[in-house]
Amino acid sequence: MQTTTAEEVAARIPDGASLMIGGFMGVGSPERVIDELVRQGRRDLTVIANDSAVPGVGIGKLVSARALSRLIASHIGLNPETQQQMIAGTMQVDLVPQGTLIERIRSAGCGLGGVLTPTGVGTVVEEGKRRIEVDGKPYLLETALHADFALVQAFMADYLGNLVYALTARNFNPVIALAGRTVVAEVEQIVPIGMIPPDHVVTPAVLVDLLVARG
Amino acid sequence: MDAQTLIARRIALELQDGMLVNLGIGIPTLVAGYVPRDITVFFQSENGLIGTGPIPEGAMAQPRLTDAGGRPVTAIPGACTFDSAMSFGLIRGGHVDMTVLGGLQVDGSGLLANWMIPGKMVPGMGGAMDLVTGARRVVVAMQHTAKGKPKIVERCSLPLTSARPVDLVVTELAVLALRDGRLQLVETAPGVSVEQVLAATEARLDIAPDVRPMALP
């Protein structure tokens, strides 16, 4: 696979695109691609991610740059700017339970229409959704969530694009790698093909479209 | 002993050897400091870690090893890391033995509201809805009142976290357990009378026939 730069990746992402972005409170987010999206002044993005981190970190940089018109996330409590833009009505925020969010993404990546989860039954999360009983137990139908791009951060890749993650920087990354129509992997290091033992590969190279080398 | 320490120490007595436990932010986090010495408990962090260890000393912090609040943690020997689908498979699938969460309100039937105050505070539910729905045992750690107003109410006015009631509520005044679909007063804190607990509680509480002094290590 030919490697590319964060600048080229950001240039391929148009205004109005939907992006899944890996990371949990900024840990495991593709910072260089995010920096380029901010620098190139991208607008009207829909971001699907666990959270919006804090101002100045990860997705928080896109929020500060007012690059988002919509955020689908489970938690925004540590980024006051997200809350301000939500209250001002300049950004739509859809709050989704974390376990439901990751399963909706996984469904999209695995060719499923959605999942049945007990989470949210009998709460405001149920509003507008179908309740389906299985063996007498109620579940909500939570539908698959797709995106134009998945922006993945990984610890190591080989030159085919096989990916390995580090510790808790893994989080949403391997799952969004299944679900984006174009998958970008920003990695800390690239090693020759064959250096990563097959058992250690978490994301198979076939899923990765663009590999961003260390800048 | 301050209220938070009292609550954390009492909840630590609920821990059993070999348990997988998830701790929320706030008072629940303190529980990890009071694990009885003769048992081993594995703490899960929902960002993808089983075996969370103590906070690292400054230079020992590893930027890729954090808790669910993004703060550096350590991992004990035998720890493992995994992605978010696995993490919530563990939570929703009933593999987490106990979760300890903070609360804004709990009603008389044990239903919890802990993720938003409409118009005021909308942090999002994060993993709370999955934890309350899926963990085998749900324990709430919270102050008994907020600015003098009872947090244990007849009916939650705030949006619920789950339709599944919690199993135990521990405050600085009392321990309440779910019995036959109602919260029952089972223990009172040192120096606190049953009447004082009832006066600080809006919900009608059942009272155990043998209310005990709060167990503390």
CSV table of C-alpha atoms in Angstrom, one decimal:
chain,number,residue,atom,x,y,z
A,1,MET,CA,0.0,0.0,0.0
A,2,GLN,CA,1.2,3.5,-0.8
A,3,THR,CA,1.4,5.7,2.2
A,4,THR,CA,0.0,9.2,2.1
A,5,THR,CA,0.1,12.3,4.2
A,6,ALA,CA,-2.4,13.8,6.7
A,7,GLU,CA,-2.6,16.8,4.3
A,8,GLU,CA,-3.7,14.7,1.3
A,9,VAL,CA,-6.1,12.7,3.4
A,10,ALA,CA,-7.8,15.9,4.7
A,11,ALA,CA,-8.0,17.2,1.1
A,12,ARG,CA,-10.0,14.1,0.1
A,13,ILE,CA,-12.6,14.7,2.8
A,14,PRO,CA,-15.2,17.2,1.5
A,15,ASP,CA,-17.3,19.7,3.5
A,16,GLY,CA,-20.4,18.0,4.7
A,17,ALA,CA,-18.8,14.5,5.0
A,18,SER,CA,-19.6,12.0,7.7
A,19,LEU,CA,-16.6,10.8,9.7
A,20,MET,CA,-16.2,8.1,12.3
A,21,ILE,CA,-13.2,9.1,14.5
A,22,GLY,CA,-11.5,6.7,16.9
A,23,GLY,CA,-10.5,7.7,20.4
A,24,PHE,CA,-11.8,7.8,23.9
A,25,MET,CA,-11.3,11.2,25.6
A,26,GLY,CA,-8.7,11.9,22.9
A,27,VAL,CA,-6.7,8.8,23.6
A,28,GLY,CA,-6.3,6.9,20.3
A,29,SER,CA,-7.5,9.8,18.1
A,30,PRO,CA,-5.8,10.5,14.8
A,31,GLU,CA,-4.4,13.9,15.8
A,32,ARG,CA,-2.5,14.8,12.6
A,33,VAL,CA,-5.5,14.2,10.3
A,34,ILE,CA,-7.7,16.2,12.7
A,35,ASP,CA,-5.1,19.0,12.7
A,36,GLU,CA,-5.2,19.1,8.9
A,37,LEU,CA,-9.0,19.2,8.8
A,38,VAL,CA,-8.9,22.2,11.1
A,39,ARG,CA,-6.1,23.9,9.1
A,40,GLN,CA,-7.9,23.3,5.8
A,41,GLY,CA,-11.1,24.9,7.3
A,42,ARG,CA,-13.4,21.9,6.8
A,43,ARG,CA,-17.1,22.7,7.6
A,44,ASP,CA,-20.4,21.0,8.2
A,45,LEU,CA,-19.0,17.7,9.2
A,46,THR,CA,-21.0,14.9,10.9
A,47,VAL,CA,-18.7,13.2,13.5
A,48,ILE,CA,-19.6,9.8,15.0
A,49,ALA,CA,-17.4,9.1,18.0
A,50,ASN,CA,-17.5,8.1,21.6
A,51,ASP,CA,-17.1,11.6,22.9
A,52,SER,CA,-15.8,15.1,22.0
A,53,ALA,CA,-12.8,15.0,24.3
A,54,VAL,CA,-11.7,18.3,25.8
A,55,PRO,CA,-10.9,21.6,24.0
A,56,GLY,CA,-7.6,21.4,22.3
A,57,VAL,CA,-7.4,17.6,22.2
A,58,GLY,CA,-8.6,15.2,19.4
A,59,ILE,CA,-12.2,15.8,18.3
A,60,GLY,CA,-12.2,18.8,20.7
A,61,LYS,CA,-10.0,20.6,18.1
A,62,LEU,CA,-12.8,20.2,15.5
A,63,VAL,CA,-15.4,21.4,17.9
A,64,SER,CA,-13.3,24.5,18.7
A,65,ALA,CA,-12.9,25.2,15.0
A,66,ARG,CA,-16.7,24.9,14.5
A,67,ALA,CA,-16.2,22.3,11.9
A,68,LEU,CA,-19.1,20.1,13.1
A,69,SER,CA,-22.8,20.6,12.3
A,70,ARG,CA,-23.7,17.3,13.9
A,71,LEU,CA,-22.2,15.0,16.6
A,72,ILE,CA,-23.3,11.5,17.4
A,73,ALA,CA,-21.7,10.5,20.6
A,74,SER,CA,-22.3,9.0,24.1
A,75,HIS,CA,-20.6,11.6,26.2
A,76,ILE,CA,-19.9,15.3,25.9
A,77,GLY,CA,-19.6,16.2,29.6
A,78,LEU,CA,-16.0,17.2,29.6
A,79,ASN,CA,-16.1,19.6,26.6
A,80,PRO,CA,-18.0,22.8,27.5
A,81,GLU,CA,-17.7,24.1,24.0
A,82,THR,CA,-19.7,21.1,22.7
A,83,GLN,CA,-22.4,21.9,25.2
A,84,GLN,CA,-22.4,25.6,24.2
A,85,GLN,CA,-22.7,24.9,20.5
A,86,MET,CA,-25.5,22.4,21.2
A,87,ILE,CA,-27.4,24.9,23.3
A,88,ALA,CA,-26.8,27.7,20.8
A,89,GLY,CA,-28.3,25.4,18.1
A,90,THR,CA,-25.2,25.5,15.8
A,91,MET,CA,-24.4,21.9,16.3
A,92,GLN,CA,-26.9,19.0,16.6
A,93,VAL,CA,-25.9,16.5,19.2
A,94,ASP,CA,-27.4,13.0,19.2
A,95,LEU,CA,-26.6,11.2,22.5
A,96,VAL,CA,-26.4,7.4,22.2
A,97,PRO,CA,-25.6,4.9,25.0
A,98,GLN,CA,-22.0,3.9,24.5
A,99,GLY,CA,-22.6,0.2,24.1
A,100,THR,CA,-25.4,0.9,21.6
A,101,LEU,CA,-23.2,3.3,19.7
A,102,ILE,CA,-20.4,0.8,19.2
A,103,GLU,CA,-22.9,-1.9,18.2
A,104,ARG,CA,-24.6,0.3,15.7
A,105,ILE,CA,-21.2,1.0,14.1
A,106,ARG,CA,-20.3,-2.7,14.2
A,107,SER,CA,-23.6,-3.5,12.6
A,108,ALA,CA,-22.8,-1.2,9.7
A,109,GLY,CA,-19.4,-2.8,9.3
A,110,CYS,CA,-20.6,-6.4,9.5
A,111,GLY,CA,-23.5,-6.1,7.1
A,112,LEU,CA,-26.2,-6.1,9.7
A,113,GLY,CA,-29.3,-3.9,9.7
A,114,GLY,CA,-28.9,-3.3,13.4
A,115,VAL,CA,-29.0,-4.9,16.8
A,116,LEU,CA,-31.5,-5.6,19.5
A,117,THR,CA,-30.4,-4.3,22.9
A,118,PRO,CA,-32.1,-4.1,26.3
A,119,THR,CA,-30.3,-0.8,26.9
A,120,GLY,CA,-32.6,2.2,26.8
A,121,VAL,CA,-35.9,0.3,27.2
A,122,GLY,CA,-38.3,2.4,29.3
A,123,THR,CA,-36.1,5.5,29.0
A,124,VAL,CA,-36.1,8.6,26.7
A,125,VAL,CA,-33.7,6.6,24.5
A,126,GLU,CA,-36.7,4.5,23.4
A,127,GLU,CA,-38.5,7.4,21.8
A,128,GLY,CA,-39.1,6.8,18.1
A,129,LYS,CA,-37.7,3.3,18.1
A,130,ARG,CA,-39.3,-0.1,17.6
A,131,ARG,CA,-39.5,-2.3,20.7
A,132,ILE,CA,-39.2,-6.0,19.9
A,133,GLU,CA,-39.9,-8.8,22.3
A,134,VAL,CA,-37.7,-11.9,22.1
A,135,ASP,CA,-38.6,-14.8,24.4
A,136,GLY,CA,-40.7,-12.4,26.5
A,137,LYS,CA,-37.9,-9.9,27.0
A,138,PRO,CA,-38.1,-6.3,25.6
A,139,TYR,CA,-35.4,-5.0,23.3
A,140,LEU,CA,-34.9,-1.8,21.2
A,141,LEU,CA,-34.1,-2.1,17.5
A,142,GLU,CA,-31.0,0.1,17.1
A,143,THR,CA,-30.1,0.5,13.4
A,144,ALA,CA,-26.7,0.4,11.7
A,145,LEU,CA,-24.7,3.6,11.6
A,146,HIS,CA,-22.7,4.2,8.4
A,147,ALA,CA,-20.1,6.9,7.6
A,148,ASP,CA,-18.2,8.2,4.5
A,149,PHE,CA,-14.9,8.0,6.3
A,150,ALA,CA,-13.4,6.2,9.2
A,151,LEU,CA,-10.4,7.9,10.7
A,152,VAL,CA,-8.5,5.3,12.6
A,153,GLN,CA,-5.5,5.7,14.9
A,154,ALA,CA,-3.2,2.7,15.4
A,155,PHE,CA,0.1,2.0,17.1
A,156,MET,CA,1.7,0.0,14.3
A,157,ALA,CA,1.1,-1.0,10.7
A,158,ASP,CA,2.9,-3.0,8.2
A,159,TYR,CA,3.2,-1.8,4.6
A,160,LEU,CA,0.1,-3.8,3.6
A,161,GLY,CA,-2.0,-1.9,6.3
A,162,ASN,CA,-2.4,-4.6,8.9
A,163,LEU,CA,-2.9,-2.8,12.2
A,164,VAL,CA,-1.9,-3.3,15.8
A,165,TYR,CA,-3.2,-1.1,18.6
A,166,ALA,CA,-1.7,0.0,22.0
A,167,LEU,CA,-3.5,-0.5,25.3
A,168,THR,CA,-6.6,1.7,25.8
A,169,ALA,CA,-5.9,3.6,22.6
A,170,ARG,CA,-7.6,0.7,20.9
A,171,ASN,CA,-11.2,1.6,22.0
A,172,PHE,CA,-13.5,2.4,19.0
A,173,ASN,CA,-10.7,2.1,16.4
A,174,PRO,CA,-10.9,-1.5,15.2
A,175,VAL,CA,-14.7,-1.3,15.0
A,176,ILE,CA,-14.8,1.9,13.0
A,177,ALA,CA,-12.2,0.3,10.7
A,178,LEU,CA,-15.0,-2.0,9.6
A,179,ALA,CA,-17.6,0.6,9.0
A,180,GLY,CA,-16.2,3.6,7.1
A,181,ARG,CA,-16.7,3.6,3.3
A,182,THR,CA,-13.1,4.9,3.1
A,183,VAL,CA,-10.8,3.9,5.9
A,184,VAL,CA,-7.8,6.0,6.8
A,185,ALA,CA,-5.3,4.7,9.3
A,186,GLU,CA,-2.9,7.1,11.0
A,187,VAL,CA,-0.2,5.1,12.7
A,188,GLU,CA,2.7,5.8,15.0
A,189,GLN,CA,5.1,3.5,13.1
A,190,ILE,CA,5.2,1.4,9.9
A,191,VAL,CA,7.2,-1.9,9.8
A,192,PRO,CA,8.1,-4.2,6.9
A,193,ILE,CA,5.5,-6.8,5.8
A,194,GLY,CA,6.0,-9.9,7.9
A,195,MET,CA,7.1,-8.2,11.0
A,196,ILE,CA,3.7,-8.3,12.7
A,197,PRO,CA,2.9,-11.9,13.7
A,198,PRO,CA,-0.4,-12.9,12.2
A,199,ASP,CA,-1.9,-13.6,15.6
A,200,HIS,CA,-1.2,-10.0,16.7
A,201,VAL,CA,-3.0,-8.3,13.8
A,202,VAL,CA,-6.2,-6.8,15.1
A,203,THR,CA,-7.4,-5.0,11.9
A,204,PRO,CA,-6.8,-6.9,8.7
A,205,ALA,CA,-5.1,-4.8,5.9
A,206,VAL,CA,-8.0,-5.4,3.5
A,207,LEU,CA,-10.0,-2.9,5.5
A,208,VAL,CA,-7.5,-0.1,5.2
A,209,ASP,CA,-7.6,2.2,2.2
A,210,LEU,CA,-5.2,4.9,3.1
A,211,LEU,CA,-2.1,4.7,5.4
A,212,VAL,CA,-0.8,7.9,6.9
A,213,ALA,CA,2.9,7.6,7.7
A,214,ARG,CA,4.4,9.4,10.7
A,215,GLY,CA,4.6,13.0,9.7
B,1,MET,CA,-14.6,10.5,58.3
B,2,ASP,CA,-16.0,12.7,55.5
B,3,ALA,CA,-19.2,11.6,53.7
B,4,GLN,CA,-17.4,10.4,50.5
B,5,THR,CA,-14.9,8.2,52.4
B,6,LEU,CA,-17.6,6.7,54.5
B,7,ILE,CA,-19.6,5.8,51.4
B,8,ALA,CA,-16.6,4.3,49.6
B,9,ARG,CA,-15.5,2.3,52.6
B,10,ARG,CA,-18.9,0.8,53.1
B,11,ILE,CA,-19.2,-0.1,49.4
B,12,ALA,CA,-15.8,-1.8,49.5
B,13,LEU,CA,-17.3,-4.4,51.8
B,14,GLU,CA,-19.5,-5.5,49.0
B,15,LEU,CA,-16.5,-6.6,47.0
B,16,GLN,CA,-15.7,-10.3,46.8
B,17,ASP,CA,-12.7,-12.2,45.7
B,18,GLY,CA,-12.4,-12.6,41.9
B,19,MET,CA,-15.1,-10.1,41.1
B,20,LEU,CA,-15.1,-8.0,37.9
B,21,VAL,CA,-16.1,-4.6,39.0
B,22,ASN,CA,-16.8,-1.3,37.1
B,23,LEU,CA,-16.5,2.0,39.0
B,24,GLY,CA,-18.0,5.2,37.7
B,25,ILE,CA,-16.5,8.6,38.2
B,26,GLY,CA,-16.7,10.6,41.4
B,27,ILE,CA,-17.3,8.8,44.7
B,28,PRO,CA,-17.3,5.3,43.0
B,29,THR,CA,-13.7,5.8,42.0
B,30,LEU,CA,-12.7,6.0,45.7
B,31,VAL,CA,-13.9,2.4,46.3
B,32,ALA,CA,-10.7,1.1,44.7
B,33,GLY,CA,-8.7,2.5,47.6
B,34,TYR,CA,-10.5,0.3,50.2
B,35,VAL,CA,-10.4,-3.2,48.7
B,36,PRO,CA,-10.1,-5.7,51.6
B,37,ARG,CA,-6.5,-7.0,51.7
B,38,ASP,CA,-7.3,-10.7,51.5
B,39,ILE,CA,-9.2,-10.5,48.2
B,40,THR,CA,-8.3,-9.8,44.5
B,41,VAL,CA,-10.8,-7.7,42.5
B,42,PHE,CA,-10.4,-6.9,38.8
B,43,PHE,CA,-11.6,-3.4,37.9
B,44,GLN,CA,-12.8,-2.8,34.4
B,45,SER,CA,-12.5,0.6,32.7
B,46,GLU,CA,-15.1,0.8,30.0
B,47,ASN,CA,-12.6,2.3,27.5
B,48,GLY,CA,-11.2,-1.2,27.2
B,49,LEU,CA,-9.2,-2.4,30.2
B,50,ILE,CA,-9.6,-5.1,32.8
B,51,GLY,CA,-7.0,-4.9,35.6
B,52,THR,CA,-6.9,-1.2,36.3
B,53,GLY,CA,-4.1,-0.4,38.8
B,54,PRO,CA,-3.3,2.7,40.9
B,55,ILE,CA,-2.7,6.1,39.4
B,56,PRO,CA,1.0,6.2,38.1
B,57,GLU,CA,3.6,8.6,39.5
B,58,GLY,CA,4.2,11.5,37.2
B,59,ALA,CA,6.9,10.2,34.8
B,60,MET,CA,5.5,6.7,34.8
B,61,ALA,CA,2.3,7.7,33.1
B,62,GLN,CA,1.8,6.0,29.7
B,63,PRO,CA,-0.3,8.2,27.4
B,64,ARG,CA,-2.0,5.2,25.8
B,65,LEU,CA,-3.1,3.7,29.2
B,66,THR,CA,-5.9,5.7,30.7
B,67,ASP,CA,-9.2,5.4,32.5
B,68,ALA,CA,-12.6,6.3,31.1
B,69,GLY,CA,-12.1,9.9,32.1
B,70,GLY,CA,-8.8,10.0,30.0
B,71,ARG,CA,-6.6,10.1,33.1
B,72,PRO,CA,-3.4,7.9,33.2
B,73,VAL,CA,-3.7,4.7,35.1
B,74,THR,CA,-1.6,1.6,35.5
B,75,ALA,CA,-2.4,-2.0,34.7
B,76,ILE,CA,-1.9,-4.8,37.2
B,77,PRO,CA,-0.1,-8.1,36.2
B,78,GLY,CA,-2.7,-10.2,34.3
B,79,ALA,CA,-4.5,-7.1,32.9
B,80,CYS,CA,-5.9,-7.1,29.4
B,81,THR,CA,-7.0,-4.5,26.9
B,82,PHE,CA,-9.8,-4.8,24.3
B,83,ASP,CA,-12.0,-2.7,22.0
B,84,SER,CA,-15.2,-1.0,22.9
B,85,ALA,CA,-17.5,-3.7,21.4
B,86,MET,CA,-15.8,-6.3,23.7
B,87,SER,CA,-16.0,-3.9,26.6
B,88,PHE,CA,-19.7,-3.4,26.3
B,89,GLY,CA,-20.3,-7.0,25.4
B,90,LEU,CA,-18.8,-7.7,28.9
B,91,ILE,CA,-21.0,-5.1,30.4
B,92,ARG,CA,-24.3,-5.7,28.6
B,93,GLY,CA,-23.8,-9.5,28.6
B,94,GLY,CA,-23.9,-9.9,32.3
B,95,HIS,CA,-20.1,-10.6,32.7
B,96,VAL,CA,-19.5,-7.6,35.1
B,97,ASP,CA,-20.3,-8.8,38.6
B,98,MET,CA,-20.9,-5.3,40.1
B,99,THR,CA,-21.0,-1.7,39.0
B,100,VAL,CA,-20.8,1.3,41.3
B,101,LEU,CA,-22.3,4.5,39.9
B,102,GLY,CA,-23.1,8.0,41.1
B,103,GLY,CA,-26.7,9.1,41.3
B,104,LEU,CA,-28.8,12.3,40.9
B,105,GLN,CA,-32.0,10.6,42.0
B,106,VAL,CA,-33.2,7.2,43.1
B,107,ASP,CA,-36.9,6.5,43.5
B,108,GLY,CA,-38.7,4.3,46.1
B,109,SER,CA,-38.7,1.4,43.7
B,110,GLY,CA,-34.9,1.6,43.0
B,111,LEU,CA,-35.0,3.3,39.6
B,112,LEU,CA,-32.0,5.5,39.0
B,113,ALA,CA,-31.6,8.8,37.2
B,114,ASN,CA,-27.9,9.8,36.8
B,115,TRP,CA,-27.2,11.2,33.4
B,116,MET,CA,-28.8,14.5,32.8
B,117,ILE,CA,-30.7,17.5,34.2
B,118,PRO,CA,-32.8,18.9,31.3
B,119,GLY,CA,-31.9,22.5,30.5
B,120,LYS,CA,-29.0,22.5,32.9
B,121,MET,CA,-26.5,19.7,32.5
B,122,VAL,CA,-26.4,17.3,29.5
B,123,PRO,CA,-23.2,15.3,29.8
B,124,GLY,CA,-24.6,12.3,28.0
B,125,MET,CA,-25.1,8.8,29.4
B,126,GLY,CA,-21.7,7.4,28.4
B,127,GLY,CA,-21.8,3.8,29.5
B,128,ALA,CA,-24.2,4.3,32.4
B,129,MET,CA,-27.3,3.0,30.7
B,130,ASP,CA,-25.5,-0.2,29.6
B,131,LEU,CA,-24.0,-0.7,33.0
B,132,VAL,CA,-27.3,-0.4,34.9
B,133,THR,CA,-29.0,-2.6,32.4
B,134,GLY,CA,-26.4,-5.3,32.1
B,135,ALA,CA,-24.2,-5.6,35.3
B,136,ARG,CA,-25.2,-8.4,37.7
B,137,ARG,CA,-25.3,-6.1,40.7
B,138,VAL,CA,-25.8,-2.3,40.6
B,139,VAL,CA,-24.7,-0.2,43.6
B,140,VAL,CA,-25.3,3.6,43.8
B,141,ALA,CA,-22.9,5.8,45.7
B,142,MET,CA,-24.2,9.2,46.4
B,143,GLN,CA,-24.8,11.9,49.1
B,144,HIS,CA,-28.2,11.5,50.7
B,145,THR,CA,-29.3,15.0,49.8
B,146,ALA,CA,-28.3,17.8,47.4
B,147,LYS,CA,-28.4,21.3,48.8
B,148,GLY,CA,-30.7,20.0,51.5
B,149,LYS,CA,-33.1,18.4,49.0
B,150,PRO,CA,-33.7,14.7,49.2
B,151,LYS,CA,-32.2,12.6,46.3
B,152,ILE,CA,-34.2,9.5,47.3
B,153,VAL,CA,-37.6,10.5,45.9
B,154,GLU,CA,-41.0,8.9,45.5
B,155,ARG,CA,-40.7,9.3,41.7
B,156,CYS,CA,-37.7,10.5,39.7
B,157,SER,CA,-38.3,13.8,38.0
B,158,LEU,CA,-35.1,13.4,35.9
B,159,PRO,CA,-34.7,11.1,32.9
B,160,LEU,CA,-34.1,7.5,34.0
B,161,THR,CA,-30.9,5.6,33.3
B,162,SER,CA,-32.6,2.2,33.0
B,163,ALA,CA,-35.9,0.5,33.6
B,164,ARG,CA,-33.9,-2.0,35.8
B,165,PRO,CA,-33.8,-1.0,39.5
B,166,VAL,CA,-30.6,-0.8,41.4
B,167,ASP,CA,-29.7,-3.3,44.1
B,168,LEU,CA,-28.1,-1.2,46.8
B,169,VAL,CA,-27.9,2.5,47.6
B,170,VAL,CA,-25.1,3.7,50.0
B,171,THR,CA,-25.2,7.3,51.3
B,172,GLU,CA,-23.4,9.0,54.2
B,173,LEU,CA,-26.6,8.4,56.3
B,174,ALA,CA,-27.7,4.9,55.4
B,175,VAL,CA,-27.6,1.7,53.3
B,176,LEU,CA,-30.8,0.9,51.4
B,177,ALA,CA,-31.4,-2.4,49.7
B,178,LEU,CA,-34.0,-3.4,47.1
B,179,ARG,CA,-36.4,-5.9,48.7
B,180,ASP,CA,-39.6,-7.0,46.9
B,181,GLY,CA,-39.4,-4.1,44.5
B,182,ARG,CA,-39.0,-1.4,47.2
B,183,LEU,CA,-36.1,0.3,48.8
B,184,GLN,CA,-35.7,-0.9,52.4
B,185,LEU,CA,-33.6,0.8,55.1
B,186,VAL,CA,-31.1,-1.8,56.3
B,187,GLU,CA,-28.3,0.1,57.9
B,188,THR,CA,-27.8,3.5,59.5
B,189,ALA,CA,-24.4,5.4,59.6
B,190,PRO,CA,-22.6,5.9,62.9
B,191,GLY,CA,-24.5,8.4,65.0
B,192,VAL,CA,-27.5,8.5,62.6
B,193,SER,CA,-31.0,7.5,63.7
B,194,VAL,CA,-33.7,5.9,61.6
B,195,GLU,CA,-35.8,9.1,62.1
B,196,GLN,CA,-32.9,11.2,60.7
B,197,VAL,CA,-32.7,9.0,57.6
B,198,LEU,CA,-36.5,9.2,57.0
B,199,ALA,CA,-36.5,13.0,57.5
B,200,ALA,CA,-33.8,13.4,54.8
B,201,THR,CA,-35.7,11.0,52.4
B,202,GLU,CA,-38.7,11.9,50.3
B,203,ALA,CA,-39.6,8.4,49.2
B,204,ARG,CA,-41.6,6.2,51.5
B,205,LEU,CA,-39.1,3.6,52.7
B,206,ASP,CA,-39.7,0.2,54.1
B,207,ILE,CA,-37.7,-0.3,57.3
B,208,ALA,CA,-36.0,-3.6,57.9
B,209,PRO,CA,-37.1,-5.4,61.1
B,210,ASP,CA,-33.4,-5.4,62.2
B,211,VAL,CA,-31.9,-2.1,61.1
B,212,ARG,CA,-28.2,-2.5,61.8
B,213,PRO,CA,-25.4,0.1,62.3
B,214,MET,CA,-23.5,0.6,59.0
B,215,ALA,CA,-20.9,-2.1,58.6
B,216,LEU,CA,-17.4,-0.6,58.3
B,217,PRO,CA,-14.0,-2.2,58.1
